[in-house]
Amino acid sequence: MECKINFSGRAIRYTEDEIAVVVEAMRNADPLTQGQYMAAFEKKFADYQGVLEGSCFVTMNGVSALEMSAQLCRFKPGDEVVMPSHTFTASAYPYVKKGATLAWADVDLHTRVVTAESIARAITPRTKAVVVVHLYGYVADMPAIAELCKNKGLILIEDAAQAIGAELDGKKAGSFGDMGIFSFHSHKNLTTLGEGGMLYVRDAKLAALVPALRHNGHCTYNFERPDYWKPAMGNVDVPILDGDFLQPNNYCLGEVECALGAKLLDRIDTINDEKRARALRFIDGLADFPELEFHRVASRRHNYHLLAARMTAGPEQRDRFMRSMFHDKGIKCVVQYIPLDRYDYYRRLGMGEANCPNADAFFDSMVSFPFQHWLSEEDFQYMLASTCEVLTMLR
């Protein structure tokens, strides 16, 4: 059967007002990077997050934000980072690149995110940092995790790539830890023309290093220049933190994308609320089918970036369900986030051992439904009815 509902790589459609902001920036931005739109986006994002101005830094994607967070950790040989085994690989490999060894933490089978207990089991005397991924858009139990990290003297980093706008006890995802990262990739609820990211750094001393770290080591001269062109337009230096040199990068995002990101912040709560309401309708519409176990959260703790479920009857039934949905109904569901310890990349690096039974059990039976914000009501109803029909047929 022809594919009727695709698992789209594009989460949202832009409004005419958002398109107009892009056109205005295209016409008038000078320069087209590192300018007024970047500064405005960073300030507006910090305001939205409820964090200090000057603590948020826009980047070309989420991975570049993760890489800079890894640099700021200043890993030494033997240092470990606790990492969920069930997440996208981009959450993990930046820390490997900067010299850390990964220790895998299991997830809760129902919420699909790490807990303070699963993190504690992965901590060793070599642990230096903990990365918490708010996967699928759900905020992990950050008060308990933050308390654990504080007591252990560990750096706490939140990967909130999928969780913009989600919150716990009135506090936004990505604002609990020492650092937080966000992604504005095409598939996210807020997307800046395909790529984009943001890094939050709580410590002002560390935050002061990020502009040079992000932009080729560029910085101002520390002396007055009678002629603005002498000795050059600006200096280049190596950011130094407690005697450690931090090699610079070029991780900037263009002005057009920044202008769009700032504008989309006006709509992100509406997008999240609409996706959550639709997710709850879908989940409640399948209440008579315990074969699919969803994570139902009615509050803003979940932004439903994705709509994932676990087939309680196991992997073989999951595969039969997905085959029928695609071949008989034309609906393309997918399976996401292989436990990272199974990938050749991590196995070749000696990180292929994990004791994460929940991550394995969830992945082996999971199914992710097409859930882009722009999915029409007609297609949504068709997907819900088709899911009911296929599940009934498989009984």
Tab-separated table of C-alpha atoms in Angstrom:
chain	number	residue	atom	x	y	z
A	1	MET	CA	0.000	0.000	0.000
A	2	GLU	CA	1.135	3.541	-0.713
A	3	CYS	CA	2.368	5.405	2.352
A	4	LYS	CA	-0.542	7.540	3.561
A	5	ILE	CA	0.982	8.897	6.790
A	6	ASN	CA	4.755	9.205	6.833
A	7	PHE	CA	6.986	9.509	9.880
A	8	SER	CA	8.018	12.987	8.868
A	9	GLY	CA	11.404	14.517	9.569
A	10	ARG	CA	9.744	17.926	9.863
A	11	ALA	CA	7.898	18.726	13.074
A	12	ILE	CA	6.112	22.004	12.353
A	13	ARG	CA	4.932	24.291	9.580
A	14	TYR	CA	5.879	27.959	9.848
A	15	THR	CA	3.251	30.673	10.087
A	16	GLU	CA	3.220	33.667	7.767
A	17	ASP	CA	4.479	35.852	10.630
A	18	GLU	CA	7.432	33.509	11.163
A	19	ILE	CA	8.201	33.475	7.455
A	20	ALA	CA	8.074	37.277	7.443
A	21	VAL	CA	10.654	37.427	10.246
A	22	VAL	CA	12.979	35.233	8.184
A	23	VAL	CA	12.536	37.407	5.105
A	24	GLU	CA	13.163	40.572	7.113
A	25	ALA	CA	16.388	39.121	8.513
A	26	MET	CA	17.468	37.982	5.040
A	27	ARG	CA	17.024	41.499	3.763
A	28	ASN	CA	18.461	43.490	6.626
A	29	ALA	CA	20.777	41.463	8.845
A	30	ASP	CA	24.324	42.832	8.861
A	31	PRO	CA	26.307	40.711	9.480
A	32	LEU	CA	24.510	37.446	8.713
A	33	THR	CA	26.064	35.767	11.749
A	34	GLN	CA	27.078	36.811	15.273
A	35	GLY	CA	24.832	39.874	15.219
A	36	GLN	CA	21.800	41.465	16.844
A	37	TYR	CA	19.452	38.554	16.134
A	38	MET	CA	21.752	36.129	17.922
A	39	ALA	CA	21.932	38.412	20.949
A	40	ALA	CA	18.151	38.873	20.973
A	41	PHE	CA	17.507	35.117	20.707
A	42	GLU	CA	19.895	34.327	23.555
A	43	LYS	CA	18.304	36.926	25.819
A	44	LYS	CA	14.771	35.852	24.987
A	45	PHE	CA	15.663	32.192	25.508
A	46	ALA	CA	17.200	32.922	28.913
A	47	ASP	CA	14.054	34.853	29.885
A	48	TYR	CA	11.881	31.947	28.746
A	49	GLN	CA	13.974	29.467	30.726
A	50	GLY	CA	13.959	31.636	33.828
A	51	VAL	CA	17.765	31.770	34.004
A	52	LEU	CA	20.220	34.654	34.138
A	53	GLU	CA	20.850	36.769	31.063
A	54	GLY	CA	24.247	35.910	29.606
A	55	SER	CA	24.008	32.205	30.495
A	56	CYS	CA	22.547	30.952	27.182
A	57	PHE	CA	24.511	30.623	23.944
A	58	VAL	CA	23.014	29.721	20.581
A	59	THR	CA	24.932	27.146	18.524
A	60	MET	CA	24.757	25.628	15.074
A	61	ASN	CA	23.175	22.433	16.472
A	62	GLY	CA	22.636	20.510	19.664
A	63	VAL	CA	25.778	18.418	19.221
A	64	SER	CA	28.000	21.506	19.171
A	65	ALA	CA	26.393	22.593	22.443
A	66	LEU	CA	27.104	19.132	23.870
A	67	GLU	CA	30.703	19.286	22.690
A	68	MET	CA	31.285	22.604	24.420
A	69	SER	CA	29.704	21.267	27.607
A	70	ALA	CA	32.118	18.345	27.398
A	71	GLN	CA	35.046	20.741	26.934
A	72	LEU	CA	34.014	22.695	30.018
A	73	CYS	CA	34.090	19.466	32.051
A	74	ARG	CA	37.879	19.189	31.394
A	75	PHE	CA	38.094	15.415	31.555
A	76	LYS	CA	41.278	13.702	32.620
A	77	PRO	CA	42.297	10.124	31.652
A	78	GLY	CA	40.041	7.664	33.422
A	79	ASP	CA	37.182	10.096	34.064
A	80	GLU	CA	33.725	8.626	33.567
A	81	VAL	CA	30.381	10.111	32.555
A	82	VAL	CA	27.131	8.410	33.515
A	83	MET	CA	24.964	8.263	30.385
A	84	PRO	CA	21.556	6.706	29.643
A	85	SER	CA	21.967	3.701	27.385
A	86	HIS	CA	18.599	4.497	25.790
A	87	THR	CA	19.103	7.778	23.945
A	88	PHE	CA	20.237	9.112	20.593
A	89	THR	CA	23.973	8.703	20.010
A	90	ALA	CA	24.494	12.485	19.813
A	91	SER	CA	23.887	12.628	23.574
A	92	ALA	CA	26.948	10.477	24.211
A	93	TYR	CA	29.785	10.652	21.699
A	94	PRO	CA	30.757	14.314	22.338
A	95	TYR	CA	31.932	13.238	25.799
A	96	VAL	CA	33.914	10.366	24.306
A	97	LYS	CA	35.572	12.798	21.896
A	98	LYS	CA	36.645	14.975	24.819
A	99	GLY	CA	38.268	12.085	26.673
A	100	ALA	CA	35.592	10.562	28.921
A	101	THR	CA	34.589	6.935	29.323
A	102	LEU	CA	30.849	6.248	29.390
A	103	ALA	CA	29.119	4.297	32.164
A	104	TRP	CA	25.636	3.258	31.079
A	105	ALA	CA	22.609	3.959	33.270
A	106	ASP	CA	19.301	2.153	32.872
A	107	VAL	CA	15.969	3.893	32.356
A	108	ASP	CA	12.625	3.424	34.041
A	109	LEU	CA	10.549	1.060	31.905
A	110	HIS	CA	7.466	3.289	32.020
A	111	THR	CA	8.911	6.825	31.846
A	112	ARG	CA	11.881	5.802	29.593
A	113	VAL	CA	14.267	8.202	31.360
A	114	VAL	CA	16.948	7.691	33.993
A	115	THR	CA	16.231	7.975	37.702
A	116	ALA	CA	18.342	8.929	40.704
A	117	GLU	CA	18.457	5.241	41.599
A	118	SER	CA	19.634	4.055	38.183
A	119	ILE	CA	22.255	6.821	38.079
A	120	ALA	CA	23.503	5.905	41.563
A	121	ARG	CA	24.062	2.318	40.438
A	122	ALA	CA	26.303	3.542	37.606
A	123	ILE	CA	28.436	5.921	39.704
A	124	THR	CA	31.995	4.837	40.521
A	125	PRO	CA	34.955	6.617	42.148
A	126	ARG	CA	35.956	7.669	38.604
A	127	THR	CA	32.667	9.426	37.810
A	128	LYS	CA	33.037	13.134	37.057
A	129	ALA	CA	29.760	14.028	35.353
A	130	VAL	CA	26.201	12.827	34.831
A	131	VAL	CA	24.164	13.426	31.672
A	132	VAL	CA	20.385	13.258	32.049
A	133	VAL	CA	18.403	13.011	28.811
A	134	HIS	CA	14.775	14.150	28.926
A	135	LEU	CA	13.913	11.681	26.176
A	136	TYR	CA	10.678	11.942	24.182
A	137	GLY	CA	10.044	15.302	25.889
A	138	TYR	CA	9.550	14.121	29.492
A	139	VAL	CA	11.442	15.756	32.368
A	140	ALA	CA	13.270	13.279	34.587
A	141	ASP	CA	13.116	13.588	38.388
A	142	MET	CA	15.617	16.439	38.461
A	143	PRO	CA	15.291	17.466	42.138
A	144	ALA	CA	16.336	13.981	43.268
A	145	ILE	CA	19.037	13.702	40.599
A	146	ALA	CA	20.402	17.169	41.367
A	147	GLU	CA	20.593	16.323	45.068
A	148	LEU	CA	22.470	13.105	44.264
A	149	CYS	CA	24.977	14.937	42.068
A	150	LYS	CA	25.465	17.683	44.643
A	151	ASN	CA	26.172	15.156	47.388
A	152	LYS	CA	28.640	13.304	45.151
A	153	GLY	CA	30.327	16.459	43.823
A	154	LEU	CA	29.438	15.610	40.212
A	155	ILE	CA	28.831	17.904	37.240
A	156	LEU	CA	25.183	17.649	36.142
A	157	ILE	CA	24.338	18.178	32.474
A	158	GLU	CA	20.816	18.071	31.061
A	159	ASP	CA	20.253	16.994	27.490
A	160	ALA	CA	16.936	18.744	26.935
A	161	ALA	CA	17.184	18.464	23.146
A	162	GLN	CA	13.664	17.027	22.926
A	163	ALA	CA	12.174	18.758	25.947
A	164	ILE	CA	12.008	22.486	25.259
A	165	GLY	CA	9.142	23.989	27.230
A	166	ALA	CA	8.607	20.926	29.412
A	167	GLU	CA	8.751	21.727	33.103
A	168	LEU	CA	8.666	20.219	36.564
A	169	ASP	CA	7.352	22.160	39.563
A	170	GLY	CA	7.341	25.335	37.466
A	171	LYS	CA	11.006	24.974	36.487
A	172	LYS	CA	11.968	24.441	32.861
A	173	ALA	CA	13.831	21.389	31.567
A	174	GLY	CA	17.453	22.319	31.052
A	175	SER	CA	17.599	24.762	33.965
A	176	PHE	CA	18.169	22.325	36.847
A	177	GLY	CA	21.767	21.330	36.151
A	178	ASP	CA	25.175	22.938	35.853
A	179	MET	CA	24.712	22.946	32.088
A	180	GLY	CA	21.835	22.265	29.722
A	181	ILE	CA	21.625	21.758	25.975
A	182	PHE	CA	18.802	22.120	23.471
A	183	SER	CA	18.332	21.170	19.842
A	184	PHE	CA	16.366	23.035	17.199
A	185	HIS	CA	16.694	20.259	14.630
A	186	SER	CA	14.000	19.846	11.996
A	187	HIS	CA	12.282	17.148	14.037
A	188	LYS	CA	11.949	19.170	17.253
A	189	ASN	CA	8.958	21.175	18.507
A	190	LEU	CA	10.984	24.360	17.937
A	191	THR	CA	13.143	24.233	14.825
A	192	THR	CA	15.340	26.879	13.194
A	193	LEU	CA	15.264	25.922	9.515
A	194	GLY	CA	16.666	22.438	10.069
A	195	GLU	CA	19.545	22.895	12.505
A	196	GLY	CA	20.313	24.887	15.629
A	197	GLY	CA	21.019	24.494	19.317
A	198	MET	CA	21.524	26.256	22.628
A	199	LEU	CA	23.929	25.808	25.532
A	200	TYR	CA	23.056	26.935	29.051
A	201	VAL	CA	25.914	27.383	31.534
A	202	ARG	CA	25.027	28.186	35.131
A	203	ASP	CA	28.499	29.183	36.395
A	204	ALA	CA	29.365	32.741	35.333
A	205	LYS	CA	33.093	31.949	35.196
A	206	LEU	CA	32.495	29.156	32.706
A	207	ALA	CA	29.885	31.118	30.773
A	208	ALA	CA	32.399	33.910	30.172
A	209	LEU	CA	34.547	31.492	28.155
A	210	VAL	CA	31.807	30.311	25.802
A	211	PRO	CA	31.777	33.160	23.241
A	212	ALA	CA	35.471	32.625	22.409
A	213	LEU	CA	35.060	28.854	22.650
A	214	ARG	CA	32.183	29.030	20.178
A	215	HIS	CA	33.712	31.513	17.735
A	216	ASN	CA	37.284	30.597	16.790
A	217	GLY	CA	38.906	31.961	19.932
A	218	HIS	CA	37.972	35.527	18.968
A	219	CYS	CA	38.171	38.018	21.800
A	220	THR	CA	38.985	41.667	22.390
A	221	TYR	CA	42.437	43.088	23.111
A	222	ASN	CA	43.127	43.903	26.744
A	223	PHE	CA	44.543	47.347	25.956
A	224	GLU	CA	43.298	50.578	24.425
A	225	ARG	CA	43.891	51.027	20.667
A	226	PRO	CA	44.274	54.574	19.348
A	227	ASP	CA	43.614	53.191	15.860
A	228	TYR	CA	40.851	50.613	15.694
A	229	TRP	CA	42.652	48.676	12.956
A	230	LYS	CA	45.911	48.187	14.892
A	231	PRO	CA	47.122	45.540	15.435
A	232	ALA	CA	43.988	43.910	13.933
A	233	MET	CA	40.215	43.879	14.154
A	234	GLY	CA	40.345	41.598	17.166
A	235	ASN	CA	42.517	39.160	19.063
A	236	VAL	CA	42.562	35.351	18.985
A	237	ASP	CA	43.476	33.525	22.157
A	238	VAL	CA	42.962	30.158	23.803
A	239	PRO	CA	40.299	30.149	26.516
A	240	ILE	CA	42.062	29.091	29.727
A	241	LEU	CA	40.260	27.616	32.721
A	242	ASP	CA	42.308	26.927	35.853
A	243	GLY	CA	45.386	26.349	33.730
A	244	ASP	CA	43.651	24.134	31.150
A	245	PHE	CA	43.628	25.262	27.525
A	246	LEU	CA	40.255	24.887	25.759
A	247	GLN	CA	40.643	24.643	22.010
A	248	PRO	CA	38.228	26.933	20.129
A	249	ASN	CA	35.542	25.897	17.641
A	250	ASN	CA	33.295	27.471	15.040
A	251	TYR	CA	29.830	26.592	16.270
A	252	CYS	CA	27.884	29.748	15.383
A	253	LEU	CA	24.318	29.906	14.069
A	254	GLY	CA	23.265	32.383	11.387
A	255	GLU	CA	21.192	35.497	11.995
A	256	VAL	CA	18.244	34.274	9.918
A	257	GLU	CA	17.925	31.136	12.039
A	258	CYS	CA	18.274	33.157	15.245
A	259	ALA	CA	15.534	35.540	14.159
A	260	LEU	CA	13.225	32.602	13.518
A	261	GLY	CA	14.099	30.926	16.827
A	262	ALA	CA	13.284	34.050	18.797
A	263	LYS	CA	9.961	34.389	16.997
A	264	LEU	CA	9.056	30.723	17.540
A	265	LEU	CA	9.515	31.112	21.287
A	266	ASP	CA	6.238	33.042	21.179
A	267	ARG	CA	4.484	29.880	19.970
A	268	ILE	CA	6.346	27.018	21.633
A	269	ASP	CA	3.973	26.670	24.602
A	270	THR	CA	1.015	26.499	22.228
A	271	ILE	CA	2.746	23.878	20.073
A	272	ASN	CA	3.572	21.788	23.144
A	273	ASP	CA	0.070	22.111	24.589
A	274	GLU	CA	-1.546	21.130	21.307
A	275	LYS	CA	0.717	18.095	20.904
A	276	ARG	CA	0.061	17.028	24.495
A	277	ALA	CA	-3.710	17.322	24.075
A	278	ARG	CA	-3.575	15.268	20.894
A	279	ALA	CA	-1.314	12.652	22.512
A	280	LEU	CA	-3.784	12.253	25.361
A	281	ARG	CA	-6.647	11.829	22.876
A	282	PHE	CA	-4.702	9.108	21.092
A	283	ILE	CA	-3.720	7.325	24.296
A	284	ASP	CA	-7.240	7.511	25.728
A	285	GLY	CA	-8.666	6.332	22.417
A	286	LEU	CA	-6.662	3.129	22.863
A	287	ALA	CA	-7.659	2.542	26.480
A	288	ASP	CA	-9.235	-0.807	25.563
A	289	PHE	CA	-5.969	-2.063	24.108
A	290	PRO	CA	-3.458	-2.810	26.882
A	291	GLU	CA	-1.230	-4.344	24.228
A	292	LEU	CA	0.177	-0.834	23.762
A	293	GLU	CA	1.560	0.799	26.899
A	294	PHE	CA	1.949	4.565	26.599
A	295	HIS	CA	3.350	7.093	29.049
A	296	ARG	CA	0.364	9.290	29.835
A	297	VAL	CA	1.244	12.677	31.359
A	298	ALA	CA	-1.413	15.395	31.421
A	299	SER	CA	0.855	18.146	32.770
A	300	ARG	CA	3.555	20.264	31.140
A	301	ARG	CA	6.150	17.818	32.435
A	302	HIS	CA	5.824	16.181	29.001
A	303	ASN	CA	5.837	18.077	25.706
A	304	TYR	CA	5.212	14.946	23.582
A	305	HIS	CA	7.982	15.661	21.125
A	306	LEU	CA	7.396	12.025	20.168
A	307	LEU	CA	4.552	9.590	20.784
A	308	ALA	CA	6.061	6.251	21.721
A	309	ALA	CA	4.594	3.084	23.199
A	310	ARG	CA	5.711	-0.377	24.288
A	311	MET	CA	4.092	-3.504	22.862
A	312	THR	CA	3.473	-5.507	26.034
A	313	ALA	CA	3.115	-8.744	24.061
A	314	GLY	CA	6.750	-8.541	23.004
A	315	PRO	CA	8.976	-7.921	19.954
A	316	GLU	CA	7.322	-10.368	17.561
A	317	GLN	CA	3.884	-8.876	18.107
A	318	ARG	CA	5.397	-5.405	17.731
A	319	ASP	CA	6.817	-6.377	14.357
A	320	ARG	CA	3.486	-7.817	13.205
A	321	PHE	CA	1.768	-4.615	14.281
A	322	MET	CA	4.207	-2.390	12.396
A	323	ARG	CA	4.034	-4.537	9.253
A	324	SER	CA	0.252	-4.341	9.195
A	325	MET	CA	0.211	-0.618	9.934
A	326	PHE	CA	2.557	0.023	7.014
A	327	HIS	CA	1.510	-2.552	4.414
A	328	ASP	CA	-2.239	-2.615	5.146
A	329	LYS	CA	-2.871	0.928	6.391
A	330	GLY	CA	-0.055	2.969	4.836
A	331	ILE	CA	1.120	4.340	8.214
A	332	LYS	CA	4.869	4.420	8.794
A	333	CYS	CA	5.697	3.848	12.456
A	334	VAL	CA	9.360	3.526	13.457
A	335	VAL	CA	11.614	2.058	16.145
A	336	GLN	CA	14.039	4.495	17.765
A	337	TYR	CA	17.135	4.675	19.938
A	338	ILE	CA	18.987	1.391	19.974
A	339	PRO	CA	20.662	1.069	23.389
A	340	LEU	CA	24.015	2.671	22.714
A	341	ASP	CA	26.034	-0.200	24.140
A	342	ARG	CA	24.830	-2.293	21.177
A	343	TYR	CA	26.375	-0.019	18.549
A	344	ASP	CA	29.664	-1.018	16.919
A	345	TYR	CA	31.090	2.446	17.664
A	346	TYR	CA	30.852	2.082	21.432
A	347	ARG	CA	31.770	-1.605	21.390
A	348	ARG	CA	34.969	-0.876	19.472
A	349	LEU	CA	35.836	1.682	22.144
A	350	GLY	CA	35.376	-0.882	24.909
A	351	MET	CA	32.032	0.532	26.054
A	352	GLY	CA	29.840	-2.352	24.933
A	353	GLU	CA	28.979	-3.732	28.353
A	354	ALA	CA	25.827	-2.549	30.097
A	355	ASN	CA	23.412	-3.781	32.730
A	356	CYS	CA	20.325	-1.974	31.489
A	357	PRO	CA	17.473	-4.502	31.260
A	358	ASN	CA	14.733	-1.864	31.109
A	359	ALA	CA	16.391	-0.050	28.206
A	360	ASP	CA	16.717	-3.352	26.363
A	361	ALA	CA	13.145	-4.404	27.101
A	362	PHE	CA	11.656	-1.096	26.031
A	363	PHE	CA	13.655	-0.770	22.816
A	364	ASP	CA	12.976	-4.341	21.722
A	365	SER	CA	9.202	-3.785	21.947
A	366	MET	CA	8.819	-0.059	21.256
A	367	VAL	CA	6.904	1.635	18.464
A	368	SER	CA	6.909	5.348	17.677
A	369	PHE	CA	3.929	6.816	15.837
A	370	PRO	CA	4.001	9.654	13.290
A	371	PHE	CA	3.359	12.699	15.464
A	372	GLN	CA	4.381	15.862	13.668
A	373	HIS	CA	2.525	18.957	14.855
A	374	TRP	CA	1.121	19.620	11.388
A	375	LEU	CA	-0.550	16.187	11.089
A	376	SER	CA	-4.094	16.864	9.905
A	377	GLU	CA	-7.074	15.947	12.052
A	378	GLU	CA	-8.266	13.630	9.276
A	379	ASP	CA	-4.954	11.752	9.262
A	380	PHE	CA	-4.882	11.686	13.054
A	381	GLN	CA	-8.316	10.079	13.201
A	382	TYR	CA	-7.330	7.636	10.460
A	383	MET	CA	-4.209	6.631	12.416
A	384	LEU	CA	-6.210	6.122	15.605
A	385	ALA	CA	-8.871	4.039	13.859
A	386	SER	CA	-6.237	2.027	11.998
A	387	THR	CA	-4.364	1.304	15.224
A	388	CYS	CA	-7.557	-0.027	16.800
A	389	GLU	CA	-8.288	-2.177	13.746
A	390	VAL	CA	-4.802	-3.660	13.557
A	391	LEU	CA	-4.671	-4.415	17.264
A	392	THR	CA	-8.072	-6.094	17.065
A	393	MET	CA	-6.942	-8.164	14.093
A	394	LEU	CA	-3.800	-9.300	15.925
A	395	ARG	CA	-5.747	-10.582	18.952
